[in-house]
Amino acid sequence: GAAEQEIAIPQAVLQPRPPQRLPEDSICRSPIAGLVIAVMATPGTTVARHQPVLVIEAMKMQNNVSPEVDGVVKAVHVAPGDAVKAGQILFELF
C-alpha cells in the first residue's frame, strides 16, 4: 500500500477546552416525585459535579440528587420532610 502522509495538527486543537456550561445547568430539578429526607448543602457551599446535595426517597429507595456542573450553591428551595414533584426546582448554583 501507499505510505500515509503526515498531517500537522495545530497545538490549539490538542489543548483540552473547558467544559461548556449552559444557563440551565445552574438549576437542579427533581428527577422524580418523592420526599426530601436530607439536605447536605447550604447557600455558599462549594459543590463538585455529581456530589450529592440532596437525598430524595421514592418507593422506599433513597436517591442522591447532584448537580451536573461544579459550582457554589446559591439557594436551596426544599427542606427535609418536603414532598417534591418531578421537575420541581430543588436548588440553584452560581
XYZ file of N, CA, C and O in Angstrom:
376
model
N 0.800 -1.188 0.000
C 0.000 0.000 0.000
C 0.839 1.246 0.000
O 2.045 1.225 0.191
N 0.178 2.322 -0.226
C 0.830 3.635 -0.270
C 1.129 4.102 1.154
O 0.400 3.795 2.087
N 2.224 4.827 1.325
C 2.600 5.350 2.637
C 1.644 6.478 3.023
O 1.257 7.276 2.183
N 1.270 6.504 4.334
C 0.361 7.557 4.798
C 1.115 8.871 4.910
O 2.255 8.905 5.351
N 0.444 9.941 4.511
C 1.048 11.264 4.556
C 0.879 11.856 5.949
O -0.174 11.728 6.552
N 1.935 12.471 6.500
C 1.881 13.108 7.822
C 1.061 14.393 7.737
O 1.209 15.164 6.805
N 0.191 14.602 8.725
C -0.622 15.810 8.781
C -0.261 16.550 10.062
O -0.269 15.962 11.144
N 0.064 17.818 9.932
C 0.406 18.630 11.103
C -0.886 19.021 11.837
O -1.809 19.537 11.229
N -0.924 18.751 13.140
C -2.094 19.098 13.954
C -1.745 20.335 14.772
O -0.769 20.327 15.519
N -2.537 21.410 14.634
C -2.240 22.641 15.382
C -2.318 22.412 16.894
O -3.139 21.624 17.372
N -1.459 23.107 17.635
C -1.403 22.963 19.096
C -2.734 23.326 19.753
O -3.135 22.721 20.740
N -3.463 24.299 19.198
C -4.736 24.737 19.779
C -5.759 23.602 19.801
O -6.624 23.551 20.673
N -5.663 22.696 18.863
C -6.612 21.577 18.799
C -6.288 20.546 19.881
O -7.178 19.873 20.395
N -5.027 20.418 20.245
C -4.605 19.410 21.213
C -4.895 19.786 22.663
O -4.945 18.924 23.524
N -5.084 21.084 22.943
C -5.323 21.532 24.308
C -6.766 21.228 24.715
O -7.685 21.462 23.936
N -6.976 20.686 25.944
C -8.354 20.428 26.366
C -9.095 21.741 26.582
O -8.533 22.701 27.107
N -10.333 21.789 26.145
C -11.097 23.025 26.341
C -11.951 22.880 27.592
O -12.320 21.765 27.973
N -12.272 23.989 28.250
C -13.103 23.906 29.449
C -14.493 23.399 29.075
O -14.963 23.645 27.958
N -15.161 22.692 29.990
C -16.491 22.185 29.668
C -17.472 23.332 29.433
O -17.387 24.369 30.077
N -18.368 23.126 28.494
C -19.370 24.144 28.197
C -20.401 24.156 29.323
O -20.839 23.098 29.777
N -20.767 25.336 29.785
C -21.756 25.454 30.854
C -22.964 26.209 30.321
O -22.845 27.357 29.903
N -24.102 25.558 30.344
C -25.326 26.151 29.834
C -26.100 26.819 30.967
O -25.970 26.415 32.125
N -26.923 27.825 30.663
C -27.679 28.505 31.726
C -28.538 27.546 32.562
O -28.645 27.707 33.773
N -29.123 26.538 31.930
C -29.974 25.609 32.680
C -29.181 24.678 33.597
O -29.758 24.013 34.457
N -27.848 24.602 33.450
C -27.023 23.778 34.331
C -26.990 24.321 35.757
O -26.661 23.607 36.685
N -27.321 25.602 35.941
C -27.257 26.189 37.280
C -28.516 25.920 38.096
O -28.577 26.239 39.272
N -29.535 25.315 37.476
C -30.773 24.977 38.188
C -30.891 23.465 38.248
O -30.817 22.789 37.225
N -31.048 22.917 39.437
C -31.204 21.473 39.589
C -32.660 21.162 39.906
O -33.209 21.671 40.878
N -33.257 20.338 39.066
C -34.659 19.951 39.239
C -34.753 18.518 39.747
O -33.855 17.717 39.516
N -35.862 18.210 40.386
C -36.070 16.858 40.906
C -36.283 15.877 39.752
O -37.127 16.115 38.893
N -35.518 14.786 39.732
C -35.702 13.799 38.669
C -36.941 12.932 38.894
O -37.453 12.321 37.963
N -37.435 12.895 40.138
C -38.554 12.031 40.499
C -39.429 12.715 41.544
O -39.009 13.660 42.190
N -40.644 12.197 41.709
C -41.507 12.652 42.800
C -41.134 11.843 44.039
O -40.846 10.652 43.943
N -41.098 12.490 45.183
C -40.732 11.776 46.403
C -40.675 12.710 47.593
O -41.210 13.808 47.559
N -39.999 12.262 48.641
C -39.892 13.001 49.889
C -38.419 13.337 50.144
O -37.566 12.452 50.098
N -38.143 14.618 50.402
C -36.771 15.025 50.723
C -36.457 14.517 52.129
O -37.179 14.820 53.076
N -35.387 13.712 52.256
C -35.042 13.208 53.588
C -33.741 13.796 54.122
O -33.474 13.695 55.305
N -32.942 14.420 53.240
C -31.702 15.053 53.711
C -31.278 16.147 52.749
O -31.449 16.023 51.537
N -30.733 17.222 53.317
C -30.132 18.311 52.546
C -28.709 18.452 53.056
O -28.498 18.743 54.225
N -27.715 18.193 52.178
C -26.319 18.189 52.612
C -25.547 19.467 52.274
O -24.347 19.523 52.484
N -26.226 20.482 51.749
C -25.528 21.724 51.393
C -26.405 22.916 51.757
O -27.629 22.818 51.777
N -25.755 24.020 52.045
C -26.451 25.267 52.347
C -25.950 26.324 51.372
O -24.912 26.130 50.733
N -26.659 27.448 51.233
C -26.169 28.501 50.352
C -24.731 28.890 50.707
O -24.386 29.028 51.883
N -23.896 28.993 49.699
C -22.488 29.317 49.898
C -21.579 28.102 49.866
O -20.362 28.239 49.791
N -22.153 26.894 49.903
C -21.360 25.667 49.868
C -20.851 25.419 48.446
O -21.618 25.489 47.498
N -19.563 25.132 48.315
C -18.996 24.775 47.017
C -19.237 23.287 46.787
O -18.936 22.469 47.649
N -19.811 22.959 45.626
C -20.101 21.561 45.299
C -19.462 21.193 43.967
O -19.296 22.036 43.098
N -19.092 19.926 43.863
C -18.500 19.418 42.629
C -19.562 18.667 41.831
O -20.598 18.264 42.368
N -19.284 18.494 40.570
C -20.167 17.731 39.692
C -20.394 16.337 40.287
O -19.442 15.689 40.719
N -21.630 15.907 40.333
C -22.041 14.599 40.845
C -21.837 14.416 42.353
O -21.891 13.305 42.846
N -21.587 15.500 43.096
C -21.506 15.426 44.560
C -22.931 15.536 45.107
O -23.637 16.484 44.791
N -23.380 14.567 45.907
C -24.760 14.623 46.407
C -25.044 15.891 47.216
O -24.251 16.284 48.067
N -26.166 16.535 46.906
C -26.593 17.734 47.618
C -27.874 17.440 48.401
O -28.066 17.945 49.492
N -28.734 16.592 47.829
C -29.997 16.218 48.463
C -30.203 14.715 48.363
O -29.636 14.074 47.482
N -31.036 14.186 49.248
C -31.462 12.797 49.136
C -32.988 12.807 49.088
O -33.635 13.409 49.948
N -33.539 12.162 48.065
C -34.993 12.052 47.913
C -35.357 10.577 48.026
O -34.729 9.726 47.390
N -36.367 10.306 48.832
C -36.838 8.925 48.971
C -38.091 8.755 48.135
O -39.033 9.549 48.232
N -38.084 7.714 47.298
C -39.249 7.383 46.482
C -39.342 5.869 46.395
O -38.348 5.193 46.108
N -40.515 5.335 46.678
C -40.746 3.889 46.633
C -39.711 3.123 47.465
O -39.132 2.129 47.024
N -39.447 3.629 48.676
C -38.519 3.025 49.650
C -37.076 2.952 49.167
O -36.279 2.182 49.675
N -36.737 3.757 48.160
C -35.350 3.825 47.687
C -34.858 5.248 47.884
O -35.591 6.198 47.647
N -33.611 5.377 48.336
C -33.024 6.701 48.517
C -32.220 7.063 47.279
O -31.393 6.283 46.820
N -32.494 8.245 46.735
C -31.843 8.715 45.515
C -31.072 9.993 45.797
O -31.666 10.970 46.280
N -29.770 9.983 45.506
C -28.963 11.193 45.653
C -29.240 12.115 44.472
O -29.327 11.665 43.336
N -29.342 13.401 44.766
C -29.523 14.409 43.722
C -28.287 15.280 43.732
O -27.894 15.805 44.778
N -27.649 15.426 42.568
C -26.408 16.191 42.491
C -26.398 17.033 41.219
O -27.106 16.733 40.256
N -25.580 18.094 41.202
C -25.526 18.951 40.014
C -24.710 18.314 38.890
O -23.886 17.432 39.127
N -24.950 18.790 37.682
C -24.202 18.316 36.510
C -22.926 19.124 36.285
O -22.121 18.773 35.429
N -22.755 20.206 37.033
C -21.573 21.062 36.886
C -21.048 21.446 38.269
O -21.780 21.380 39.259
N -19.775 21.838 38.338
C -19.214 22.368 39.583
C -19.811 23.759 39.827
O -20.108 24.481 38.875
N -19.953 24.133 41.087
C -20.465 25.471 41.372
C -20.593 25.726 42.854
O -20.141 24.941 43.680
N -21.224 26.841 43.175
C -21.488 27.234 44.557
C -23.002 27.309 44.708
O -23.688 27.894 43.863
N -23.524 26.719 45.774
C -24.969 26.715 45.993
C -25.443 28.151 46.234
O -24.950 28.837 47.120
N -26.382 28.589 45.405
C -26.950 29.939 45.521
C -28.169 29.908 46.443
O -28.332 30.782 47.289
N -29.035 28.896 46.274
C -30.250 28.789 47.085
C -30.724 27.344 47.107
O -30.577 26.627 46.122
N -31.274 26.925 48.236
C -31.897 25.602 48.364
C -33.375 25.869 48.594
O -33.749 26.599 49.514
N -34.232 25.301 47.743
C -35.665 25.605 47.788
C -36.499 24.562 48.527
O -37.723 24.677 48.554
N -35.866 23.540 49.083
C -36.605 22.492 49.802
C -35.926 22.216 51.144
O -34.782 22.588 51.356
N -36.644 21.538 52.031
C -36.124 21.169 53.348
C -36.496 19.713 53.616
O -37.418 19.183 52.981
N -35.788 19.059 54.538
C -36.161 17.681 54.885
C -37.635 17.603 55.290
O -38.135 18.456 56.020
N -38.320 16.588 54.756
C -39.742 16.415 55.036
C -40.642 16.948 53.937
O -41.827 16.645 53.904
N -40.085 17.753 53.026
C -40.887 18.299 51.927
C -41.173 17.229 50.877
O -40.288 16.453 50.514
N -42.409 17.221 50.387
C -42.764 16.363 49.245
C -42.458 17.158 47.981
O -42.769 18.357 47.898
N -41.803 16.525 47.012
C -41.448 17.213 45.770
C -42.039 16.470 44.573
O -42.263 15.258 44.626
N -42.293 17.226 43.507
C -42.801 16.667 42.262
C -41.649 16.550 41.277
O -40.649 17.271 41.388
N -41.779 15.681 40.305
C -40.765 15.574 39.260
C -40.709 16.905 38.511
O -41.741 17.488 38.173
N -39.500 17.410 38.296
C -39.320 18.672 37.586
C -39.303 19.901 38.472
O -38.999 20.996 38.013
N -39.616 19.744 39.758
C -39.603 20.874 40.686
C -38.171 21.333 40.928
O -37.256 20.523 41.039
N -37.967 22.655 41.031
C -36.627 23.188 41.290
C -36.248 22.886 42.744
O -36.982 23.210 43.662
N -35.085 22.250 42.915
C -34.605 21.883 44.250
C -33.571 22.867 44.772
O -33.638 23.297 45.909
N -32.580 23.191 43.923
C -31.553 24.150 44.325
C -30.967 24.818 43.101
O -31.138 24.346 41.977
N -30.289 25.957 43.335
C -29.658 26.713 42.264
C -28.178 26.905 42.577
O -27.804 26.962 43.738
N -27.381 27.030 41.527
C -25.943 27.274 41.662
C -25.576 28.620 41.062
O -26.260 29.116 40.171
N -24.468 29.210 41.547
C -23.893 30.402 40.912
C -23.137 29.958 39.704
O -22.551 28.896 39.675
